[in-house]
XYZ file of C-alpha atoms in Angstrom:
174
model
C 0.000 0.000 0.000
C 1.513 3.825 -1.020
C 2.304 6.681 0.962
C 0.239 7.915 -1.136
C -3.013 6.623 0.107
C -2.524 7.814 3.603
C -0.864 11.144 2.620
C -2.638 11.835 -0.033
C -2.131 15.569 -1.270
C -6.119 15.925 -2.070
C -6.921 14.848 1.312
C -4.615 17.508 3.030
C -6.646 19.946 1.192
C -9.737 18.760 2.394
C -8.325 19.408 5.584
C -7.350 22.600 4.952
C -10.605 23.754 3.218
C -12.665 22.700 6.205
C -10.668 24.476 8.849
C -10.813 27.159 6.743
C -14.298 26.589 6.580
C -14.263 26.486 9.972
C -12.542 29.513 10.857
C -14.667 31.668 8.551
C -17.902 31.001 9.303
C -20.120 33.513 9.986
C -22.909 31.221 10.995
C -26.826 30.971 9.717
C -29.899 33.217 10.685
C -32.658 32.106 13.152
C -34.545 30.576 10.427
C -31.508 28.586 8.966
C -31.555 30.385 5.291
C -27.857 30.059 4.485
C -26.159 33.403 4.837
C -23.764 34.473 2.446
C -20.188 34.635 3.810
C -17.237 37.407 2.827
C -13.918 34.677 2.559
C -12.163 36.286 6.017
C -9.625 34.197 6.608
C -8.021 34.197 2.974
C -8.811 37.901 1.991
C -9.635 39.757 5.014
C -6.205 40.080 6.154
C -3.526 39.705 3.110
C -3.904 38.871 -0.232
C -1.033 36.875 0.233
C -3.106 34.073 2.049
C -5.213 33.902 -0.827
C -2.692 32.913 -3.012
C -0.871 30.711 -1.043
C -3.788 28.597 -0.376
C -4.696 28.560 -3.930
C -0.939 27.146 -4.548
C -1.379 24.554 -1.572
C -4.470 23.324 -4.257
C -2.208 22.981 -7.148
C -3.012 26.702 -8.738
C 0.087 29.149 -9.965
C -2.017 31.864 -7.781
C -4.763 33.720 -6.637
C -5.688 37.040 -5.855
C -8.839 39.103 -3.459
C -11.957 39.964 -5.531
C -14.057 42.613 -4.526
C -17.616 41.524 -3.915
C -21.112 43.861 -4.423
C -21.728 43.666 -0.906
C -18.385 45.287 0.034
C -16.980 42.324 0.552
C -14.759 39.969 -0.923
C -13.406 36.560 -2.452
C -10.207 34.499 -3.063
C -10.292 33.970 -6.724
C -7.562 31.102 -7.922
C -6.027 30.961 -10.954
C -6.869 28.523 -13.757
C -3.776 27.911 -14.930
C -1.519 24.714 -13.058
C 1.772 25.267 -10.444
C 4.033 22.810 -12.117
C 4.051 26.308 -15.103
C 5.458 28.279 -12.238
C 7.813 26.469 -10.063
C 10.868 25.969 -12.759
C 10.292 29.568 -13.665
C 10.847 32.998 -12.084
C 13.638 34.639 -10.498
C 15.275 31.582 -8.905
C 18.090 29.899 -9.744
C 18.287 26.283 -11.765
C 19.351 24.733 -8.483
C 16.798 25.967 -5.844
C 14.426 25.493 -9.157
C 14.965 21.649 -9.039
C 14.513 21.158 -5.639
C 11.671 22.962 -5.486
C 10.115 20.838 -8.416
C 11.443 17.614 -6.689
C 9.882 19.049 -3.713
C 6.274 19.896 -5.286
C 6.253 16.605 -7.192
C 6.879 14.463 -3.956
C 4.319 16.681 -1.976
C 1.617 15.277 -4.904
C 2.931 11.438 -3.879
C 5.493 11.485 -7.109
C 9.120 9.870 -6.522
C 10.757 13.013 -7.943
C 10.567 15.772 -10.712
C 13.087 17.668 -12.712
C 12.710 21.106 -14.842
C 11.776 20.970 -18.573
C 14.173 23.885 -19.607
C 12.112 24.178 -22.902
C 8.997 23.794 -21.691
C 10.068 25.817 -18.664
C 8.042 23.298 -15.997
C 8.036 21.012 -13.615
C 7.875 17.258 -14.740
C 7.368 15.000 -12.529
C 8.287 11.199 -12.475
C 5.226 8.703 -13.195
C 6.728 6.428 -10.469
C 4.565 7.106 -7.237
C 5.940 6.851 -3.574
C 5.493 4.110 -1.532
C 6.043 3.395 2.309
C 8.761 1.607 1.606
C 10.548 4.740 0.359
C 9.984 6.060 3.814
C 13.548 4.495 4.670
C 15.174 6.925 1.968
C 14.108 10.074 3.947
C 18.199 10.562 3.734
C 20.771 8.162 3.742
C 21.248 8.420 7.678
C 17.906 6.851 7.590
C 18.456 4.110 5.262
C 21.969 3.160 6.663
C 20.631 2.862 10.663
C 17.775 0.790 9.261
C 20.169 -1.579 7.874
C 22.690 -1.598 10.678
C 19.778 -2.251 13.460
C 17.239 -3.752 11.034
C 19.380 -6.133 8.642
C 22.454 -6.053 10.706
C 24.542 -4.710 7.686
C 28.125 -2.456 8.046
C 26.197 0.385 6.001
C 23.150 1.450 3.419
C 22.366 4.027 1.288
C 19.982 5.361 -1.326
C 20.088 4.013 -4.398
C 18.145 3.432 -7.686
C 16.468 5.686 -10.750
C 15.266 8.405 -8.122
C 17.483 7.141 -4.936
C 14.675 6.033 -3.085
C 15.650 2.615 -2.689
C 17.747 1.409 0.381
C 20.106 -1.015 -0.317
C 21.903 -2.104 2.737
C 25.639 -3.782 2.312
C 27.954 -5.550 4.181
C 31.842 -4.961 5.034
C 32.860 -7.434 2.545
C 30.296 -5.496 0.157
C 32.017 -2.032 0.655
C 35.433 -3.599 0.438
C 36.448 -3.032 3.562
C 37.636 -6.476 4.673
């Protein structure tokens, strides 16, 4: 079973839309017509909330419309975040990990920049709890010296998410 299932990226925003929910909430009139709510928590005190939380749900942004009634709504972008992470005023390297970063946050093994394309591409090889292990090679190697009783491990395959644990005799030190 994948990390995937119990991590799953749409679920976190679930999460995150209902405490927003939550928070916002103006409540319902004595005879329990719905009431129209302003969006406080993402627009009523930066716009900057707005379009983080429109990023967190996979959106290159958002921004504070003003409503008729003087109030107003967080309005996300149509266009997809993997068109915005490789690009900008960031460097290639803080670029790749951020891509890497975005793509594993979506249950993805990895993701690299397209420097044509100028986007993120991610792998089509999803996470799994066994890549848990491959956190960092730290991880992987005390799981195989307590675990598998092995000298050392480390992170290996396409994507390095693979621990492979060896022996002395392995890593030529015999």
């Amino acid at each position: 079973m994948g990390i995937n299932k119990f991590l799953s990226f749409n679920n976190s925003l679930l999460v995150i839309f209902f405490i927003l929910l939550s928070i916002s909430r103006e409540g319902l009139s004595t005879n329990l017509k719905r009431v129209k709510r302003n969006d406080l928590v993402r627009c009523g005190l930066t716009e900057s909330v707005c379009k983080w939380t429109c990023r967190l749900g996979g959106h290159s942004g958002g921004f504070c419309s003003p409503d008729a009634d003087g109030g107003s709504s967080c309005i996300c972008s149509e266009e997809d975040l993997e068109k915005y992470v490789c690009g900008g005023d960031v460097g290639p390297e803080i670029a790749g990990y951020s891509c890497a970063g975005f793509c594993q946050a979506k249950g993805r093994q990895s993701g690299n920049c397209d420097l044509i394309k100028n986007e993120c591409a991610c792998t089509k090889e999803y996470l799994q709890l066994s890549h848990i292990k491959c956190i960092n090679d730290e991880v992987c190697s005390v799981f195989c010296q307590y675990k598998e009783r092995k000298a050392n491990g480390r992170c290996e395959g396409p994507n390095k998410w693979d621990c492979k644990c060896y022996s002395m005799k392995e890593l030529n030190l015999l």
